[in-house]
PDB file of C-alpha atoms in Angstrom:
ATOM      1  CA  MET A   1     -12.513 -99.691  13.880  1.00 82.00           C
ATOM      2  CA  ASN A   2     -11.214 -97.226  16.315  1.00 96.00           C
ATOM      3  CA  VAL A   3     -13.756 -94.469  16.638  1.00 98.00           C
ATOM      4  CA  VAL A   4     -10.926 -92.118  17.758  1.00 98.00           C
ATOM      5  CA  MET A   5      -7.471 -92.347  16.351  1.00 98.00           C
ATOM      6  CA  GLU A   6      -4.382 -90.808  17.831  1.00 98.00           C
ATOM      7  CA  SER A   7      -0.885 -89.928  16.810  1.00 98.00           C
ATOM      8  CA  PHE A   8       2.021 -88.086  18.427  1.00 98.00           C
ATOM      9  CA  ASP A   9       4.934 -86.554  16.362  1.00 96.00           C
ATOM     10  CA  ALA A  10       7.474 -83.800  16.817  1.00 93.00           C
ATOM     11  CA  GLY A  11       5.481 -82.029  19.571  1.00 94.00           C
ATOM     12  CA  ILE A  12       2.145 -82.382  17.766  1.00 97.00           C
ATOM     13  CA  TYR A  13      -0.544 -84.705  19.101  1.00 98.00           C
ATOM     14  CA  THR A  14      -3.337 -85.322  16.534  1.00 98.00           C
ATOM     15  CA  ILE A  15      -6.879 -86.539  17.573  1.00 98.00           C
ATOM     16  CA  THR A  16      -9.084 -87.735  14.761  1.00 98.00           C
ATOM     17  CA  LEU A  17     -12.760 -88.499  15.363  1.00 98.00           C
ATOM     18  CA  ASN A  18     -13.357 -91.501  13.209  1.00 98.00           C
ATOM     19  CA  ARG A  19     -17.024 -92.264  12.461  1.00 98.00           C
ATOM     20  CA  PRO A  20     -16.939 -91.156   8.738  1.00 98.00           C
ATOM     21  CA  ASP A  21     -20.103 -92.876   7.707  1.00 97.00           C
ATOM     22  CA  LYS A  22     -21.929 -91.072  10.615  1.00 96.00           C
ATOM     23  CA  LYS A  23     -20.128 -87.649   9.870  1.00 98.00           C
ATOM     24  CA  ASN A  24     -18.290 -88.361  13.204  1.00 98.00           C
ATOM     25  CA  ALA A  25     -21.501 -87.807  15.245  1.00 97.00           C
ATOM     26  CA  MET A  26     -20.911 -88.193  18.935  1.00 98.00           C
ATOM     27  CA  ASP A  27     -22.121 -91.475  20.330  1.00 97.00           C
ATOM     28  CA  SER A  28     -21.011 -92.768  23.764  1.00 97.00           C
ATOM     29  CA  ALA A  29     -18.018 -94.689  22.348  1.00 97.00           C
ATOM     30  CA  LEU A  30     -16.694 -91.499  20.556  1.00 98.00           C
ATOM     31  CA  LEU A  31     -17.111 -89.327  23.567  1.00 98.00           C
ATOM     32  CA  LEU A  32     -15.334 -91.792  25.784  1.00 98.00           C
ATOM     33  CA  GLY A  33     -12.463 -92.023  23.232  1.00 98.00           C
ATOM     34  CA  LEU A  34     -12.261 -88.167  22.868  1.00 98.00           C
ATOM     35  CA  ASN A  35     -12.028 -87.908  26.733  1.00 98.00           C
ATOM     36  CA  ALA A  36      -9.392 -90.532  26.890  1.00 98.00           C
ATOM     37  CA  ALA A  37      -7.432 -89.077  23.917  1.00 98.00           C
ATOM     38  CA  MET A  38      -7.318 -85.793  25.540  1.00 98.00           C
ATOM     39  CA  LYS A  39      -6.185 -87.167  28.832  1.00 98.00           C
ATOM     40  CA  ARG A  40      -3.310 -89.209  27.001  1.00 98.00           C
ATOM     41  CA  ALA A  41      -2.555 -86.034  25.179  1.00 98.00           C
ATOM     42  CA  ASN A  42      -2.104 -83.892  28.195  1.00 95.00           C
ATOM     43  CA  GLU A  43       0.118 -86.361  29.752  1.00 96.00           C
ATOM     44  CA  GLN A  44       2.505 -86.141  26.851  1.00 96.00           C
ATOM     45  CA  SER A  45       2.859 -82.325  27.158  1.00 94.00           C
ATOM     46  CA  PRO A  46       2.656 -81.698  23.432  1.00 96.00           C
ATOM     47  CA  GLN A  47       3.218 -78.235  22.085  1.00 96.00           C
ATOM     48  CA  ILE A  48      -0.018 -78.436  19.850  1.00 97.00           C
ATOM     49  CA  ILE A  49      -2.912 -80.626  19.968  1.00 98.00           C
ATOM     50  CA  VAL A  50      -5.005 -80.972  16.608  1.00 98.00           C
ATOM     51  CA  ILE A  51      -8.646 -82.142  16.666  1.00 99.00           C
ATOM     52  CA  ARG A  52     -10.113 -83.101  13.357  1.00 98.00           C
ATOM     53  CA  GLY A  53     -12.567 -85.747  11.724  1.00 98.00           C
ATOM     54  CA  SER A  54     -12.224 -88.156   9.248  1.00 98.00           C
ATOM     55  CA  GLY A  55     -14.132 -88.494   5.933  1.00 97.00           C
ATOM     56  CA  LYS A  56     -14.131 -84.765   5.136  1.00 96.00           C
ATOM     57  CA  ALA A  57     -16.450 -84.056   8.052  1.00 98.00           C
ATOM     58  CA  PHE A  58     -15.634 -82.685  11.675  1.00 98.00           C
ATOM     59  CA  CYS A  59     -18.530 -83.588  13.577  1.00 98.00           C
ATOM     60  CA  ALA A  60     -22.371 -83.780  13.025  1.00 97.00           C
ATOM     61  CA  GLY A  61     -23.064 -83.399  16.750  1.00 96.00           C
ATOM     62  CA  GLY A  62     -24.904 -85.708  19.056  1.00 94.00           C
ATOM     63  CA  ASP A  63     -25.752 -89.330  17.587  1.00 93.00           C
ATOM     64  CA  LEU A  64     -29.564 -88.880  17.227  1.00 88.00           C
ATOM     65  CA  VAL A  65     -29.782 -92.661  16.431  1.00 88.00           C
ATOM     66  CA  GLU A  66     -28.251 -93.359  19.879  1.00 89.00           C
ATOM     67  CA  PHE A  67     -30.762 -90.864  21.456  1.00 87.00           C
ATOM     68  CA  ASN A  68     -33.673 -92.473  19.716  1.00 82.00           C
ATOM     69  CA  GLN A  69     -32.874 -96.012  20.615  1.00 86.00           C
ATOM     70  CA  SER A  70     -31.968 -95.151  24.272  1.00 86.00           C
ATOM     71  CA  PRO A  71     -34.816 -96.567  26.709  1.00 88.00           C
ATOM     72  CA  ASP A  72     -33.858 -93.613  29.090  1.00 90.00           C
ATOM     73  CA  PRO A  73     -32.663 -90.626  26.961  1.00 88.00           C
ATOM     74  CA  GLY A  74     -32.446 -88.183  29.842  1.00 90.00           C
ATOM     75  CA  SER A  75     -29.841 -90.376  31.698  1.00 93.00           C
ATOM     76  CA  SER A  76     -27.933 -91.230  28.345  1.00 93.00           C
ATOM     77  CA  ILE A  77     -27.519 -87.545  27.337  1.00 93.00           C
ATOM     78  CA  ASP A  78     -26.630 -86.746  30.876  1.00 94.00           C
ATOM     79  CA  GLU A  79     -23.845 -89.162  30.753  1.00 96.00           C
ATOM     80  CA  MET A  80     -22.845 -88.229  27.276  1.00 96.00           C
ATOM     81  CA  ALA A  81     -22.858 -84.500  28.123  1.00 96.00           C
ATOM     82  CA  GLU A  82     -20.733 -85.119  31.232  1.00 97.00           C
ATOM     83  CA  CYS A  83     -18.063 -86.808  29.128  1.00 98.00           C
ATOM     84  CA  LEU A  84     -18.103 -84.001  26.521  1.00 98.00           C
ATOM     85  CA  HIS A  85     -17.675 -81.412  29.054  1.00 98.00           C
ATOM     86  CA  GLN A  86     -14.743 -83.180  30.726  1.00 98.00           C
ATOM     87  CA  SER A  87     -13.091 -82.947  27.282  1.00 98.00           C
ATOM     88  CA  ILE A  88     -14.055 -79.336  26.886  1.00 98.00           C
ATOM     89  CA  MET A  89     -12.223 -78.477  30.258  1.00 98.00           C
ATOM     90  CA  LEU A  90      -9.296 -80.463  29.306  1.00 98.00           C
ATOM     91  CA  ILE A  91      -8.987 -78.403  25.986  1.00 98.00           C
ATOM     92  CA  ARG A  92      -9.302 -75.183  28.027  1.00 98.00           C
ATOM     93  CA  ASN A  93      -6.754 -76.128  30.776  1.00 97.00           C
ATOM     94  CA  THR A  94      -4.206 -77.946  28.769  1.00 97.00           C
ATOM     95  CA  GLY A  95      -0.875 -76.125  28.070  1.00 95.00           C
ATOM     96  CA  ALA A  96      -0.956 -76.971  24.609  1.00 97.00           C
ATOM     97  CA  ILE A  97      -2.270 -74.832  21.870  1.00 97.00           C
ATOM     98  CA  VAL A  98      -5.509 -76.601  20.454  1.00 98.00           C
ATOM     99  CA  ILE A  99      -6.446 -76.220  16.749  1.00 98.00           C
ATOM    100  CA  ALA A 100      -9.689 -77.671  15.532  1.00 99.00           C
ATOM    101  CA  VAL A 101      -9.630 -78.507  11.648  1.00 98.00           C
ATOM    102  CA  VAL A 102     -13.121 -78.210  10.472  1.00 98.00           C
ATOM    103  CA  GLU A 103     -14.357 -79.700   7.265  1.00 98.00           C
ATOM    104  CA  GLY A 104     -17.765 -80.517   6.012  1.00 98.00           C
ATOM    105  CA  VAL A 105     -20.106 -80.014   9.111  1.00 98.00           C
ATOM    106  CA  ALA A 106     -19.952 -78.676  12.632  1.00 98.00           C
ATOM    107  CA  VAL A 107     -23.001 -79.019  14.166  1.00 97.00           C
ATOM    108  CA  GLY A 108     -24.463 -78.766  17.792  1.00 96.00           C
ATOM    109  CA  ALA A 109     -21.995 -80.285  19.980  1.00 97.00           C
ATOM    110  CA  GLY A 110     -19.507 -80.474  17.141  1.00 98.00           C
ATOM    111  CA  LEU A 111     -19.489 -76.852  16.919  1.00 98.00           C
ATOM    112  CA  GLY A 112     -19.145 -76.293  20.591  1.00 98.00           C
ATOM    113  CA  LEU A 113     -16.163 -78.543  20.535  1.00 98.00           C
ATOM    114  CA  SER A 114     -14.606 -76.449  17.674  1.00 98.00           C
ATOM    115  CA  LEU A 115     -15.386 -73.220  19.621  1.00 98.00           C
ATOM    116  CA  ALA A 116     -13.545 -74.561  22.852  1.00 98.00           C
ATOM    117  CA  CYS A 117     -10.448 -74.797  20.752  1.00 98.00           C
ATOM    118  CA  ASP A 118      -7.667 -72.110  20.692  1.00 98.00           C
ATOM    119  CA  LEU A 119      -7.713 -71.747  16.809  1.00 98.00           C
ATOM    120  CA  THR A 120      -9.994 -73.083  14.213  1.00 98.00           C
ATOM    121  CA  LEU A 121      -9.083 -73.885  10.579  1.00 98.00           C
ATOM    122  CA  ALA A 122     -12.052 -74.581   8.406  1.00 98.00           C
ATOM    123  CA  ALA A 123     -12.589 -75.681   4.766  1.00 98.00           C
ATOM    124  CA  LYS A 124     -14.479 -73.305   2.625  1.00 98.00           C
ATOM    125  CA  ASN A 125     -17.211 -75.628   2.042  1.00 97.00           C
ATOM    126  CA  THR A 126     -18.017 -76.206   5.669  1.00 98.00           C
ATOM    127  CA  ILE A 127     -21.463 -75.416   7.268  1.00 98.00           C
ATOM    128  CA  MET A 128     -21.835 -74.707  10.972  1.00 98.00           C
ATOM    129  CA  ASN A 129     -25.319 -74.880  12.621  1.00 97.00           C
ATOM    130  CA  LEU A 130     -26.292 -74.905  16.496  1.00 96.00           C
ATOM    131  CA  GLY A 131     -29.013 -77.529  15.491  1.00 92.00           C
ATOM    132  CA  TYR A 132     -30.427 -78.044  19.150  1.00 92.00           C
ATOM    133  CA  ARG A 133     -33.667 -76.345  18.366  1.00 89.00           C
ATOM    134  CA  ARG A 134     -34.445 -78.876  15.813  1.00 85.00           C
ATOM    135  CA  ILE A 135     -34.819 -81.683  18.348  1.00 88.00           C
ATOM    136  CA  GLY A 136     -36.014 -79.468  21.223  1.00 90.00           C
ATOM    137  CA  LEU A 137     -32.809 -79.339  23.189  1.00 94.00           C
ATOM    138  CA  THR A 138     -30.644 -76.282  24.538  1.00 95.00           C
ATOM    139  CA  PRO A 139     -26.989 -76.242  23.648  1.00 95.00           C
ATOM    140  CA  ASP A 140     -24.274 -78.280  25.525  1.00 94.00           C
ATOM    141  CA  GLY A 141     -20.544 -78.433  24.980  1.00 95.00           C
ATOM    142  CA  GLY A 142     -20.214 -74.940  26.162  1.00 96.00           C
ATOM    143  CA  GLY A 143     -22.013 -73.535  22.921  1.00 95.00           C
ATOM    144  CA  SER A 144     -24.102 -71.447  24.994  1.00 97.00           C
ATOM    145  CA  ILE A 145     -21.143 -69.553  26.866  1.00 96.00           C
ATOM    146  CA  SER A 146     -18.675 -69.218  24.098  1.00 96.00           C
ATOM    147  CA  LEU A 147     -20.967 -68.037  21.174  1.00 97.00           C
ATOM    148  CA  PRO A 148     -22.708 -65.235  23.003  1.00 97.00           C
ATOM    149  CA  ARG A 149     -19.533 -63.986  24.379  1.00 96.00           C
ATOM    150  CA  LEU A 150     -17.828 -64.125  20.827  1.00 96.00           C
ATOM    151  CA  ILE A 151     -20.885 -62.726  18.897  1.00 97.00           C
ATOM    152  CA  GLY A 152     -23.164 -61.133  21.127  1.00 97.00           C
ATOM    153  CA  ALA A 153     -26.499 -62.174  22.777  1.00 97.00           C
ATOM    154  CA  LYS A 154     -28.563 -60.933  19.798  1.00 97.00           C
ATOM    155  CA  ARG A 155     -26.654 -63.006  17.174  1.00 97.00           C
ATOM    156  CA  PHE A 156     -26.419 -66.084  19.418  1.00 97.00           C
ATOM    157  CA  ASN A 157     -30.339 -65.777  19.917  1.00 97.00           C
ATOM    158  CA  GLU A 158     -30.799 -65.646  16.063  1.00 96.00           C
ATOM    159  CA  LEU A 159     -28.527 -68.754  15.423  1.00 96.00           C
ATOM    160  CA  TYR A 160     -30.172 -70.933  18.034  1.00 96.00           C
ATOM    161  CA  LEU A 161     -33.911 -69.767  17.572  1.00 96.00           C
ATOM    162  CA  PHE A 162     -33.896 -69.844  13.650  1.00 96.00           C
ATOM    163  CA  SER A 163     -31.290 -72.848  13.673  1.00 94.00           C
ATOM    164  CA  ALA A 164     -29.624 -71.064  10.601  1.00 90.00           C
ATOM    165  CA  ASN A 165     -26.736 -72.427   8.818  1.00 97.00           C
ATOM    166  CA  VAL A 166     -23.573 -70.404   8.883  1.00 98.00           C
ATOM    167  CA  ASN A 167     -21.098 -70.513   5.773  1.00 98.00           C
ATOM    168  CA  MET A 168     -17.370 -69.943   6.332  1.00 98.00           C
ATOM    169  CA  THR A 169     -17.334 -66.375   4.970  1.00 98.00           C
ATOM    170  CA  GLU A 170     -19.968 -65.418   7.791  1.00 98.00           C
ATOM    171  CA  ALA A 171     -17.959 -67.528  10.308  1.00 98.00           C
ATOM    172  CA  LEU A 172     -14.710 -65.888   9.576  1.00 98.00           C
ATOM    173  CA  ALA A 173     -16.533 -62.419   9.728  1.00 97.00           C
ATOM    174  CA  LEU A 174     -18.190 -63.379  13.082  1.00 97.00           C
ATOM    175  CA  GLY A 175     -14.918 -64.839  14.581  1.00 97.00           C
ATOM    176  CA  LEU A 176     -16.018 -68.418  14.860  1.00 98.00           C
ATOM    177  CA  VAL A 177     -13.039 -69.553  12.850  1.00 98.00           C
ATOM    178  CA  ASN A 178      -9.565 -68.103  12.344  1.00 98.00           C
ATOM    179  CA  PHE A 179      -8.571 -69.417   8.874  1.00 98.00           C
ATOM    180  CA  VAL A 180     -10.500 -70.674   5.790  1.00 98.00           C
ATOM    181  CA  CYS A 181      -9.058 -72.409   2.814  1.00 98.00           C
ATOM    182  CA  ASP A 182     -10.117 -74.598  -0.085  1.00 98.00           C
ATOM    183  CA  GLU A 183     -10.923 -78.205   0.958  1.00 96.00           C
ATOM    184  CA  ASN A 184      -7.716 -79.523  -1.009  1.00 97.00           C
ATOM    185  CA  GLU A 185      -5.527 -77.162   0.691  1.00 98.00           C
ATOM    186  CA  ILE A 186      -6.525 -77.923   4.249  1.00 98.00           C
ATOM    187  CA  ASP A 187      -3.450 -79.956   5.180  1.00 98.00           C
ATOM    188  CA  ILE A 188      -0.942 -77.490   3.673  1.00 98.00           C
ATOM    189  CA  LYS A 189      -2.423 -74.535   5.631  1.00 98.00           C
ATOM    190  CA  LEU A 190      -2.482 -76.658   8.768  1.00 98.00           C
ATOM    191  CA  ALA A 191       1.248 -77.408   8.282  1.00 98.00           C
ATOM    192  CA  GLU A 192       1.742 -73.625   7.816  1.00 98.00           C
ATOM    193  CA  ILE A 193       0.046 -72.762  11.044  1.00 98.00           C
ATOM    194  CA  VAL A 194       1.636 -75.315  13.019  1.00 97.00           C
ATOM    195  CA  LYS A 195       5.040 -74.398  11.693  1.00 97.00           C
ATOM    196  CA  ASN A 196       4.404 -70.717  12.912  1.00 96.00           C
ATOM    197  CA  LEU A 197       3.312 -71.795  16.121  1.00 96.00           C
ATOM    198  CA  LEU A 198       6.195 -74.041  16.839  1.00 94.00           C
ATOM    199  CA  THR A 199       8.572 -71.033  16.723  1.00 92.00           C
ATOM    200  CA  LEU A 200       6.758 -69.418  19.729  1.00 88.00           C
ATOM    201  CA  PRO A 201       8.136 -69.423  23.166  1.00 87.00           C
ATOM    202  CA  MET A 202       5.924 -72.500  24.237  1.00 83.00           C
ATOM    203  CA  GLU A 203       6.434 -72.103  27.883  1.00 87.00           C
ATOM    204  CA  THR A 204       3.944 -68.946  27.836  1.00 92.00           C
ATOM    205  CA  ASN A 205       1.040 -70.910  26.554  1.00 91.00           C
ATOM    206  CA  LYS A 206      -0.372 -72.007  29.840  1.00 92.00           C
ATOM    207  CA  ARG A 207      -0.290 -68.488  31.204  1.00 95.00           C
ATOM    208  CA  PHE A 208      -1.757 -67.246  27.956  1.00 95.00           C
ATOM    209  CA  LYS A 209      -4.599 -69.689  27.951  1.00 96.00           C
ATOM    210  CA  ASP A 210      -4.980 -68.864  31.809  1.00 96.00           C
ATOM    211  CA  LEU A 211      -5.697 -65.300  30.730  1.00 97.00           C
ATOM    212  CA  VAL A 212      -7.852 -66.169  27.975  1.00 97.00           C
ATOM    213  CA  ASN A 213      -9.974 -68.542  30.195  1.00 96.00           C
ATOM    214  CA  ASN A 214     -10.254 -65.754  32.744  1.00 96.00           C
ATOM    215  CA  SER A 215     -11.644 -63.466  30.300  1.00 95.00           C
ATOM    216  CA  MET A 216     -13.426 -65.355  27.877  1.00 95.00           C
ATOM    217  CA  PHE A 217     -14.354 -68.540  29.642  1.00 96.00           C
ATOM    218  CA  SER A 218     -14.830 -67.201  33.241  1.00 96.00           C
ATOM    219  CA  GLY A 219     -17.273 -69.487  35.008  1.00 96.00           C
ATOM    220  CA  LEU A 220     -17.035 -72.258  32.309  1.00 97.00           C
ATOM    221  CA  ASN A 221     -17.396 -75.287  34.760  1.00 97.00           C
ATOM    222  CA  ASP A 222     -20.583 -74.042  36.408  1.00 97.00           C
ATOM    223  CA  HIS A 223     -22.078 -73.099  32.983  1.00 97.00           C
ATOM    224  CA  LEU A 224     -21.276 -76.455  31.658  1.00 97.00           C
ATOM    225  CA  ASN A 225     -23.080 -78.211  34.668  1.00 97.00           C
ATOM    226  CA  MET A 226     -26.165 -75.872  33.961  1.00 97.00           C
ATOM    227  CA  GLU A 227     -26.069 -76.897  30.402  1.00 97.00           C
ATOM    228  CA  ARG A 228     -25.913 -80.567  31.248  1.00 97.00           C
ATOM    229  CA  GLN A 229     -28.717 -80.274  33.638  1.00 97.00           C
ATOM    230  CA  TYR A 230     -31.034 -78.618  31.081  1.00 96.00           C
ATOM    231  CA  VAL A 231     -30.284 -81.159  28.407  1.00 95.00           C
ATOM    232  CA  LYS A 232     -30.954 -84.005  30.928  1.00 95.00           C
ATOM    233  CA  GLU A 233     -34.325 -82.580  31.783  1.00 95.00           C
ATOM    234  CA  LEU A 234     -35.437 -81.834  28.334  1.00 93.00           C
ATOM    235  CA  ALA A 235     -34.321 -85.338  26.989  1.00 91.00           C
ATOM    236  CA  ALA A 236     -36.143 -86.937  29.776  1.00 91.00           C
ATOM    237  CA  HIS A 237     -39.713 -85.399  28.688  1.00 89.00           C
ATOM    238  CA  PRO A 238     -41.729 -87.629  26.499  1.00 85.00           C
ATOM    239  CA  LEU A 239     -41.885 -84.760  23.755  1.00 85.00           C
ATOM    240  CA  PHE A 240     -38.115 -85.244  23.044  1.00 86.00           C
ATOM    241  CA  LYS A 241     -38.758 -88.760  21.688  1.00 81.00           C
ATOM    242  CA  GLU A 242     -41.704 -87.349  19.526  1.00 82.00           C
ATOM    243  CA  ARG A 243     -39.314 -84.575  18.093  1.00 83.00           C
ATOM    244  CA  ILE A 244     -36.575 -87.178  17.434  1.00 84.00           C
ATOM    245  CA  THR A 245     -39.173 -89.516  15.623  1.00 80.00           C
ATOM    246  CA  ALA A 246     -40.657 -86.585  13.743  1.00 79.00           C
ATOM    247  CA  PHE A 247     -36.923 -85.460  12.624  1.00 77.00           C
ATOM    248  CA  PHE A 248     -36.100 -88.950  11.209  1.00 75.00           C
ATOM    249  CA  LYS A 249     -39.491 -88.869   9.310  1.00 73.00           C
ATOM    250  CA  GLY A 250     -38.489 -85.504   8.031  1.00 69.00           C
ATOM    251  CA  LYS A 251     -35.352 -86.371   6.757  1.00 56.00           C
TER     252      LYS A 251
END
């Protein structure tokens, strides 16, 4: 089974995370597949890139099973974070408008991935959560730069320190998503959004995104490197293994 699926039609490149039995948690294979898919998408110069998940889930974050089984979690997470961060940079630097279609869950790095996209369409039943505090890690995937700039440091601190769930009514109010609809209407709403975007003068998009990047994502690459360094250090500590074990016991 391909853990990342791709299709390209009528100027729209669709990338689907495809580990439905794991709620599309990011293991090494999925992260490599996402990165390769983003590179292929960029080469095709699509007008729109859609990133979504299979099985009515967007992404449950990093694969804790892989973390737990790794003999060297620090090195493993370092490599995975680097791969994810390359994809985040591609999302921000591509000339296409990137839409995240979020269903079910967007947790940890999955939330960071959705925040990196230009627009987010969410199903009403979706839950977002930073998640990292539960396993003793700091955010990666750009979550610690995009969230504070979107919602302010106080709310970001709250979401991280208390690991609180965010429903889509709150997410819409906070500006974490752009559109919310019923689960069974997600594809209809996506088609409506795409149809609208395809009427725009697409040659302006790269310049538009450059302006957004300069304003909203200034210093992104350096910040991603800091995120990666911190998760590497924390994951290498023996306490990380203990917290992962405790997490599985508490499930």
